[in-house]
XYZ file of C-alpha atoms in Angstrom:
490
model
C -16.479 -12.499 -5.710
C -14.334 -14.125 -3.065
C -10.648 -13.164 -2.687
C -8.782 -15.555 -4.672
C -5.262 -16.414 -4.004
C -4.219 -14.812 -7.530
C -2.021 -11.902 -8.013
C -3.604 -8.441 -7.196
C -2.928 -5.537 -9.693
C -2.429 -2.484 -7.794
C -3.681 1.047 -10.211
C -5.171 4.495 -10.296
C -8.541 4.629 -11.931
C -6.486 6.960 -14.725
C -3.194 5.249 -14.892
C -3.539 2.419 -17.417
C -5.532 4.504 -20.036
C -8.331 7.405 -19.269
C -10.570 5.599 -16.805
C -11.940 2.644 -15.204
C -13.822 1.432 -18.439
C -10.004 1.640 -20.255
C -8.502 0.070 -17.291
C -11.137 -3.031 -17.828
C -10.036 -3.258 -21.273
C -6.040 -2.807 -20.549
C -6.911 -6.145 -18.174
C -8.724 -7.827 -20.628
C -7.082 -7.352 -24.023
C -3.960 -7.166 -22.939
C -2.778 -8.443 -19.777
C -5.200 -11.707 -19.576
C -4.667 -14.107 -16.589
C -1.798 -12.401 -15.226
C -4.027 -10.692 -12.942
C -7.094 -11.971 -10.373
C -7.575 -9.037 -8.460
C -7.365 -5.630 -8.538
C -6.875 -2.896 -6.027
C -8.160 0.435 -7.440
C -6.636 3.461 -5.302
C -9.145 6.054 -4.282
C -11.242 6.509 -7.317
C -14.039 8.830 -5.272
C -14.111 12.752 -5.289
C -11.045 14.188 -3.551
C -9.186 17.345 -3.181
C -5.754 16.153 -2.770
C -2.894 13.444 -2.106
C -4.463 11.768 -5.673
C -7.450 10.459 -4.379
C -6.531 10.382 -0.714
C -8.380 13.187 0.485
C -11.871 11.785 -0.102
C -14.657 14.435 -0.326
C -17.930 11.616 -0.713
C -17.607 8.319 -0.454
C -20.836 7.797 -2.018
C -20.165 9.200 -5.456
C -17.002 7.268 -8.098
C -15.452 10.572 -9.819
C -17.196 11.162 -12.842
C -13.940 11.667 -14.983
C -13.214 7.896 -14.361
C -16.665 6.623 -14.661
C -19.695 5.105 -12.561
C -20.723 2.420 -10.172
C -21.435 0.779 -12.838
C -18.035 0.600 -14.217
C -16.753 -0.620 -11.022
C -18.970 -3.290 -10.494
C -18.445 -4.490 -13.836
C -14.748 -4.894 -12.712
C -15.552 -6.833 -9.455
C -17.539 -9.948 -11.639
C -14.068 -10.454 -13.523
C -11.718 -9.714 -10.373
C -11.945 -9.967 -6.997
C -11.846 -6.154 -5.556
C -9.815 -3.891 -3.074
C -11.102 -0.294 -1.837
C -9.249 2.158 -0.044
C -11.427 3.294 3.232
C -9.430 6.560 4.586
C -10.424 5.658 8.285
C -8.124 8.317 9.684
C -9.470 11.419 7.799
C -11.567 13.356 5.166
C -11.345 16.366 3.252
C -12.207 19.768 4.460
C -14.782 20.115 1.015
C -16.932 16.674 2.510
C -20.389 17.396 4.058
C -18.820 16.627 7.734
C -16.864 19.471 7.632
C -18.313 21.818 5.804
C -21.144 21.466 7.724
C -19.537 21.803 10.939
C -18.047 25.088 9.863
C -21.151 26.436 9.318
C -22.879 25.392 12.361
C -20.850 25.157 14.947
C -21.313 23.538 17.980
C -25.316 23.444 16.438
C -23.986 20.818 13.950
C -24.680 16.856 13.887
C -20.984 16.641 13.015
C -19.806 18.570 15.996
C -17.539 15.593 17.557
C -16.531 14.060 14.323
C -13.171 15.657 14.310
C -10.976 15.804 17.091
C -10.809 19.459 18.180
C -7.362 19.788 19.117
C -8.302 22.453 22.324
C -11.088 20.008 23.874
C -8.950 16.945 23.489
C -6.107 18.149 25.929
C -8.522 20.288 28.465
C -9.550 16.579 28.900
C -5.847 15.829 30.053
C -5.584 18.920 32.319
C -4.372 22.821 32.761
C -1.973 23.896 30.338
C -1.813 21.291 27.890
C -0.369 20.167 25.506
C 3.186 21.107 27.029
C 5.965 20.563 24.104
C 6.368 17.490 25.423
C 2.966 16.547 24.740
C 3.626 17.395 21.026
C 7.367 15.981 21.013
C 5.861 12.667 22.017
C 3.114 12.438 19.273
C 4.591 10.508 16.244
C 4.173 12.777 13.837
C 4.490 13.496 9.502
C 4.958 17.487 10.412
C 7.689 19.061 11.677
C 5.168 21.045 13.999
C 2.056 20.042 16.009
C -0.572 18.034 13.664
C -2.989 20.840 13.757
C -4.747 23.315 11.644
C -7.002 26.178 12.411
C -10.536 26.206 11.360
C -12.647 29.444 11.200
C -16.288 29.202 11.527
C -19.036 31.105 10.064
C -19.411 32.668 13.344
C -16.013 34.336 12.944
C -14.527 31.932 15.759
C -11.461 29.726 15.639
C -10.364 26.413 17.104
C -7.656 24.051 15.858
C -8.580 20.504 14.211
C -6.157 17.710 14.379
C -4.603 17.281 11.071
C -2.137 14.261 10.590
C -1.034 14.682 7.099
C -2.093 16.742 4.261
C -3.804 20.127 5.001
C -6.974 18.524 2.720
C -7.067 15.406 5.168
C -8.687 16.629 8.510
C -8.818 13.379 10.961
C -11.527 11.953 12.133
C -12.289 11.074 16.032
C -13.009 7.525 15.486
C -14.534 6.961 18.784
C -17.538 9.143 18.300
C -21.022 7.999 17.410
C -21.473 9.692 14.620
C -17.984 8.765 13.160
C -19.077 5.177 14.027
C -22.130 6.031 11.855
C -20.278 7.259 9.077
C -17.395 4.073 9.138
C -20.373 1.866 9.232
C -22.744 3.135 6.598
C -19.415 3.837 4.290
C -18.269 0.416 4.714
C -21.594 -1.566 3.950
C -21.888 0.855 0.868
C -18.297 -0.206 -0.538
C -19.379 -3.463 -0.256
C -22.407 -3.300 -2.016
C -20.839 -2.040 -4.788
C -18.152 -4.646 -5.057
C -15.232 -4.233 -2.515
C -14.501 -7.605 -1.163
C -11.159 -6.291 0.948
C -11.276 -2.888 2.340
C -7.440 -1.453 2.753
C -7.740 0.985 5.892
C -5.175 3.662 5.177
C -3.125 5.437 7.663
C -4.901 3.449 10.287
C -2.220 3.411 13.104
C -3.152 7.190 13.454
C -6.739 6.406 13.692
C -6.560 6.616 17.591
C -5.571 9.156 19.755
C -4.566 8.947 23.524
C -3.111 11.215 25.658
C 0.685 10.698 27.214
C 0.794 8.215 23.687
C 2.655 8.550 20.937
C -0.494 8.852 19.001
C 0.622 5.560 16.591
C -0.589 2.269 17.203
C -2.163 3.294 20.606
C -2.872 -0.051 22.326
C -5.252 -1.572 23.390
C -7.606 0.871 21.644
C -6.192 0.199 17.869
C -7.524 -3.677 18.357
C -10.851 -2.131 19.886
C -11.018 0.150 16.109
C -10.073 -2.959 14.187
C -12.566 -5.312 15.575
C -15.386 -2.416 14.933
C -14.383 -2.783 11.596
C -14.224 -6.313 11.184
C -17.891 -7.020 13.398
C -19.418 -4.737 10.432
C -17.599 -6.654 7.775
C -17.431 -10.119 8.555
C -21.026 -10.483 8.153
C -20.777 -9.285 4.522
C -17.347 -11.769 3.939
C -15.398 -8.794 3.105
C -11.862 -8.264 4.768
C -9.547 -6.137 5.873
C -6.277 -5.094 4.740
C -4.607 -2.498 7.711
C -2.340 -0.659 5.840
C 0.720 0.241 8.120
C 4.861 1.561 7.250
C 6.732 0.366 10.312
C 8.510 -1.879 12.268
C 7.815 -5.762 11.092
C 6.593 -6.821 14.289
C 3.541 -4.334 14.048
C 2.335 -6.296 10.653
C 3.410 -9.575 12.724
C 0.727 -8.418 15.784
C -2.069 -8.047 13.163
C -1.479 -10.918 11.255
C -1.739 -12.809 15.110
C -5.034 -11.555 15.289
C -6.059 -13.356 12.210
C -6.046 -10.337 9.659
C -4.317 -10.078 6.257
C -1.761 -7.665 6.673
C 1.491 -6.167 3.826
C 4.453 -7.461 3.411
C 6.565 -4.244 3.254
C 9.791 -5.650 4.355
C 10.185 -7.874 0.803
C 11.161 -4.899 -1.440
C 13.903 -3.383 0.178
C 15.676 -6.828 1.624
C 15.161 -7.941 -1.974
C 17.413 -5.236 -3.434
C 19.750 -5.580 -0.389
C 19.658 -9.262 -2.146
C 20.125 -8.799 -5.881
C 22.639 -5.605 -5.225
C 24.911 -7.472 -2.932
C 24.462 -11.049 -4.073
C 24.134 -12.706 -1.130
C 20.744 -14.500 -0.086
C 21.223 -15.062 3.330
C 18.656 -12.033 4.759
C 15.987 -13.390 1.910
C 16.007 -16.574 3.370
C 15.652 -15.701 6.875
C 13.135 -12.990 5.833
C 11.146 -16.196 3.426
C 10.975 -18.693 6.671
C 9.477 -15.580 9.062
C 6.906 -14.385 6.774
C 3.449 -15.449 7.090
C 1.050 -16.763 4.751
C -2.064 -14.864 5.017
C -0.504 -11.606 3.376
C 0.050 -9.910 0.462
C 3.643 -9.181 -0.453
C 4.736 -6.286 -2.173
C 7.788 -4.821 -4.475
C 6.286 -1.378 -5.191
C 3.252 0.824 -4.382
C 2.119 3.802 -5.418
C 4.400 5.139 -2.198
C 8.280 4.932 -2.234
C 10.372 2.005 -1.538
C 10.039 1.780 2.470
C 13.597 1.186 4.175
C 11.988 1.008 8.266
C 9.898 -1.753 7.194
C 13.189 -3.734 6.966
C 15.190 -3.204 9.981
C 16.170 -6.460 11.997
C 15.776 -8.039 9.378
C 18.332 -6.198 7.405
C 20.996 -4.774 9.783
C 21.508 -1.118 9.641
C 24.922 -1.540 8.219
C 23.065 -2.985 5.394
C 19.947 -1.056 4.934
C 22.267 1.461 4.769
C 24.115 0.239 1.824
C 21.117 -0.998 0.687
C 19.619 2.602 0.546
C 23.355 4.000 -0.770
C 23.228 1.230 -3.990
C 20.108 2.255 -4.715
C 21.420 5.809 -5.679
C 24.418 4.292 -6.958
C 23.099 1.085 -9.283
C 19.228 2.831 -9.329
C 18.503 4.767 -13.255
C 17.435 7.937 -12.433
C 17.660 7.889 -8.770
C 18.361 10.742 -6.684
C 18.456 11.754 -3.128
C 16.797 14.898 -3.514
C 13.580 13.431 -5.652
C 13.140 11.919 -1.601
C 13.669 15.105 0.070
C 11.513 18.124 1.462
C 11.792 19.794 -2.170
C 9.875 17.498 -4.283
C 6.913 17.044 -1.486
C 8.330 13.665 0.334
C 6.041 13.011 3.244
C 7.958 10.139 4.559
C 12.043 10.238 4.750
C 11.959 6.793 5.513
C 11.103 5.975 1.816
C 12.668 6.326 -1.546
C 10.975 7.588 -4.399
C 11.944 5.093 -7.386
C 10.136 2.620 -9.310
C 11.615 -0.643 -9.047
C 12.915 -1.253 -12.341
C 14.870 1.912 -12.230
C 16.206 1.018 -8.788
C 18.235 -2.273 -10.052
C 18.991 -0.590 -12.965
C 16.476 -1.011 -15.493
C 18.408 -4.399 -15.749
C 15.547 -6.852 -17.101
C 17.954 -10.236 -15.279
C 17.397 -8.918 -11.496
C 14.077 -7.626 -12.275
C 12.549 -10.693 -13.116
C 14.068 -11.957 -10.384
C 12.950 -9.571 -8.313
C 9.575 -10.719 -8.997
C 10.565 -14.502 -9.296
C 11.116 -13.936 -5.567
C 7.800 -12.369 -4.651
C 6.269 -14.812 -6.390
C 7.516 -17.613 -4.267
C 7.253 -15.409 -0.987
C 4.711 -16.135 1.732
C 0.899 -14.703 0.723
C -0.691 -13.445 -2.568
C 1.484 -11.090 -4.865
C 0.532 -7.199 -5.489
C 1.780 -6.067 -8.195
C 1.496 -1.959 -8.727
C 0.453 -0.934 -12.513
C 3.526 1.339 -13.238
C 5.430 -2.364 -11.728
C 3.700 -5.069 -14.314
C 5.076 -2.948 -17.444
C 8.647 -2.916 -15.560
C 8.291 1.123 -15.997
C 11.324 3.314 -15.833
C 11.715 6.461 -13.686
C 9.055 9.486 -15.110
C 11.656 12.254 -14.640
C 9.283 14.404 -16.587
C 6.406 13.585 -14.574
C 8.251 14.354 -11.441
C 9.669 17.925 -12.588
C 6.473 18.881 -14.099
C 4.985 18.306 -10.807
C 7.540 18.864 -8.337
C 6.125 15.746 -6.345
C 8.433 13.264 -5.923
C 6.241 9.907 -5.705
C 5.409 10.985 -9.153
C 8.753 9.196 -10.487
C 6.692 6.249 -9.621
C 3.034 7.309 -11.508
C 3.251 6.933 -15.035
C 0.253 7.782 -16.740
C -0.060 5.044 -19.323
C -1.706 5.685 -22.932
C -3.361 2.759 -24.387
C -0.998 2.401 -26.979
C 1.963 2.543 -24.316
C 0.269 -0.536 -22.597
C 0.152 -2.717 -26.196
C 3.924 -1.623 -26.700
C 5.157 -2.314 -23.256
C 3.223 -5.749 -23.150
C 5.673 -7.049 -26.028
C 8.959 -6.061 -24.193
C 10.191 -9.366 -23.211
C 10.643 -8.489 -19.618
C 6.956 -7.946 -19.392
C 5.725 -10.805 -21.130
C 7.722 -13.111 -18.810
C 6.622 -11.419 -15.756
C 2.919 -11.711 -17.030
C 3.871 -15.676 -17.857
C 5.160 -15.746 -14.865
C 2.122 -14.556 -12.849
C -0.276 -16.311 -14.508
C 1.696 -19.658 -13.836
C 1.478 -18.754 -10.237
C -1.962 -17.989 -10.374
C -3.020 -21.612 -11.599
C -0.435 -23.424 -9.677
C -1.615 -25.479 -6.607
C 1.845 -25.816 -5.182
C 1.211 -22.112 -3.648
C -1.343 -22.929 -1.360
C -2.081 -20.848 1.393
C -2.325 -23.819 3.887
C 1.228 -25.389 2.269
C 4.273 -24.943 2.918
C 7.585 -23.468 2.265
C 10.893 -24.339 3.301
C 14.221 -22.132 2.136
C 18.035 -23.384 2.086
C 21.068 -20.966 0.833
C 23.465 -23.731 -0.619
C 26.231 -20.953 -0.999
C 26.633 -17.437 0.259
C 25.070 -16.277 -3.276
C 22.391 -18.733 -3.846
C 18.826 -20.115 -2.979
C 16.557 -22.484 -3.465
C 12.817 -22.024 -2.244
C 10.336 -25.194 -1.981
C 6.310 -24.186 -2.534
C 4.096 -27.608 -1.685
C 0.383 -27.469 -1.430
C -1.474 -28.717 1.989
C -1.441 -31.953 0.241
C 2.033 -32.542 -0.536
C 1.170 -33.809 -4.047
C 2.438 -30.496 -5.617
C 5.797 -28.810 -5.433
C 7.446 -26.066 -7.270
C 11.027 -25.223 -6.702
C 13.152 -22.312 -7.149
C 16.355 -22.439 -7.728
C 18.520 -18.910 -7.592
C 21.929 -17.516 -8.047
C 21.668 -13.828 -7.052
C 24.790 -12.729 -7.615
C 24.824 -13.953 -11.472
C 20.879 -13.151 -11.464
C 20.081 -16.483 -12.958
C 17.111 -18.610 -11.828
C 15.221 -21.951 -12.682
C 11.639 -22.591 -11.572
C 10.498 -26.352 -11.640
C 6.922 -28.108 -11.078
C 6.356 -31.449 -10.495
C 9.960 -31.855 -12.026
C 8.718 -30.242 -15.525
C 11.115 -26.602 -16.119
C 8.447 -23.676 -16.161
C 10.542 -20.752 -16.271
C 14.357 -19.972 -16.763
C 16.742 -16.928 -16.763
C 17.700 -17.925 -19.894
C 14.078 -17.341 -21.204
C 15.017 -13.796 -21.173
C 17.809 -14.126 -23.445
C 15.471 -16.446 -26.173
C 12.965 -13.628 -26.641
């Protein structure tokens, strides 16, 4: 199935009942046309980071099902894998069998051997310098020692988690591996492939080790030469600046929209619209905007477009209005791996106010690009405290682990039903064309009103907004669809 321009559910194989056949039947029974696509997070074998340290590609984890049960997904939805291009765990067959051998092993240059990579560079390095420069998610150099079953050590470059050993993307038989792993995700139903943590992909010495150009657009248009030819795409995942996103959207790929969520709280906490609006008229259209991911709420992805003076209050009223919200669930104690990003789900961080949450979403629906909307998200789900202390990991406030029961109870809250109402009017409507257009005016400091028209011009649907009073009215073809005050009538 082709990607449709329909809202993409975002969910952990286990999240919205037991496994993938209960997630099917959550999407069916229960949340209907809401939802075209869905993006299942790593559902393979892993040893860590909840499916982000991928053992085999090759195999679905047999405590959420098969193949089978995947591809029975991708005829109803259109599908999005995760493709961890910048590492693998230490228990898949690469490195395992590497240990063992040696330099006598096929997968001998598949990691990047920290040692051999700077004797390329010279005598005596890396200097600190070397390591001060590299942008890193480790308070030390990104390394970790293996010992091989000939009793000798060497250190292995090793980004993030010490289950997610990275990968030296420039060697043949990594090339092999990205190439045979991609084809077989496709196969079984994967019509966008997100590539995780890919600005680390490629290393390059006197580099920050992030982004590294030109080579990053060489590793992108491997990718896309073995995918195009399939008519899958690609979905570079990437936390930063805006104008990184902007580059690879310029070279024609879909790319996130991770500046929306927090310059939409800076929105509904101050009441003022003007940073929306400028944010609404710079965003393209061949994205997919989010509110919340499985991640925390990022706060770089917003700068310049918010000013620091207000992603700093921004960040401050989210401890202050959030439910549940505290500084330390973002800190070194509960696990954080990125400071620049606050643990919360999004209901709890207006609140658990059902008026700006709906218009929360109201906004993202009439954003730029093709809505995501993160499981734990579409039921409007509060902060798991439990969750969170039970684990001590604090992007579990944000990972709910649904019963089927909770899903049928949460569907009726009316919060929910009018955000699934809401979605599946977007998915049907024509006025959010892709090739349309959008134009955005802020009649007052607190107010907006946002203009979808198809390529056409024969469809328009308007949004009118007050965010300081949270209040809204959405109008097609000059028929009312939705209202604020359709919250209040439930």
């Amino acid at each position: 199935m082709e990607i449709q321009n329909k809202a993409m559910l975002i969910t952990y194989a286990d999240s919205l009942g037991k496994n993938l056949k209960d997630v099917h039947q959550v999407l069916k029974e229960d949340i209907g046309d809401a939802i075209g696509g869905v993006h299942l997070l790593p559902f393979f074998p892993s040893t860590g980071d909840r499916g982000f340290a991928p053992a085999d590609y090759t195999r679905v984890d047999a405590a959420f099902g098969d193949w089978a049960d995947v591809e029975a997904l991708g005829e109803e939805y259109y599908l999005m894998f995760d493709f961890m291009i910048n590492h693998i765990s230490r228990e898949s067959v690469m490195y395992q069998d590497f240990k063992k051998n040696h330099d006598d092993s096929k997968y001998k240059d598949f990691f990047i051997r920290w040692e051999k990579f700077w004797a390329k560079a010279g005598e005596n390095r890396p200097t600190q310098a070397d390591v001060d420069l590299i942008y890193k998610r480790k308070d030390k150099a990104p390394t970790q020692e293996i010992t091989f079953d000939d009793g000798t050590t060497e250190n292995l470059w090793n980004t993030f988690g010490e289950e997610q050993i990275d990968i030296d993307v420039n060697s043949a038989i990594a090339k092999e591996f990205i190439k045979t792993t991609l084809e077989d995700m496709v196969k079984h139903g994967a019509n966008l492939i997100r590539l995780d943590a890919f600005a680390y992909a490629v290393k390059k010495v006197d580099t920050n080790d992030f982004f590294v150009e030109p080579e990053i657009w060489d590793t992108l248009n491997e990718v896309r030469e073995i995918l195009t030819p399939l008519k899958a795409e690609i979905l570079p995942e990437i936390h930063e600046h805006y104008s990184i996103p902007k580059k690879i959207n310029d070279h024609g790929y879909f790319t996130y929209d991770f500046a929306l969520p927090m310059t939409t709280l800076y929105t509904l906490y101050s009441g003022k619209t003007n940073q929306l609006a400028k944010w609404l008229k710079m965003s393209p259209m061949k994205q997919f905007t989010t509110l919340d991911t499985h991640d925390g709420i990022g706060v770089v992805d917003a700068r310049d477009i918010l000013t620091d003076d207000e992603i700093d209050y921004a960040s401050e009223q989210l401890y202050k209005v959030g439910a549940n919200v505290k500084k330390t669930y973002s800190s070194a104690s509960y696990n954080n791996l990125d400071i620049y990003q606050i643990n919360s789900t999004y209901y709890s961080a207006l609140g658990n106010d059902d008026a700006a949450y709906l218009l929360s979403r109201v906004f993202q629906v009439f954003a730029p690009g093709i809505p995501q909307i993160y499981y734990v998200g579409l039921l409007a789900g509060e902060n798991d405290i439990a969750l969170l202390e039970s684990t001590k990991e604090g992007r579990n406030i944000n990972r709910h682990y649904y019963t089927r029961e909770e899903v049928k109870s949460e569907v009726k809250r009316p919060v929910v039903a009018n955000l699934l109402k809401l979605l599946s009017w977007r998915n049907e409507s024509p006025a959010f064309d892709l090739a349309g257009s959008i134009t955005v005016d802020t009649p007052t400091d607190t107010t907006i009103v946002v203009t979808r028209q198809d390529e056409n011009g024969q469809n328009k649907a308007v949004l009118t907004a007050d965010a300081a009073n949270k209040t809204f009215e959405i109008v097609e073809n000059g028929q009312t669809v939705m209202s604020s005050d359709d919250l209040t009538q439930n």
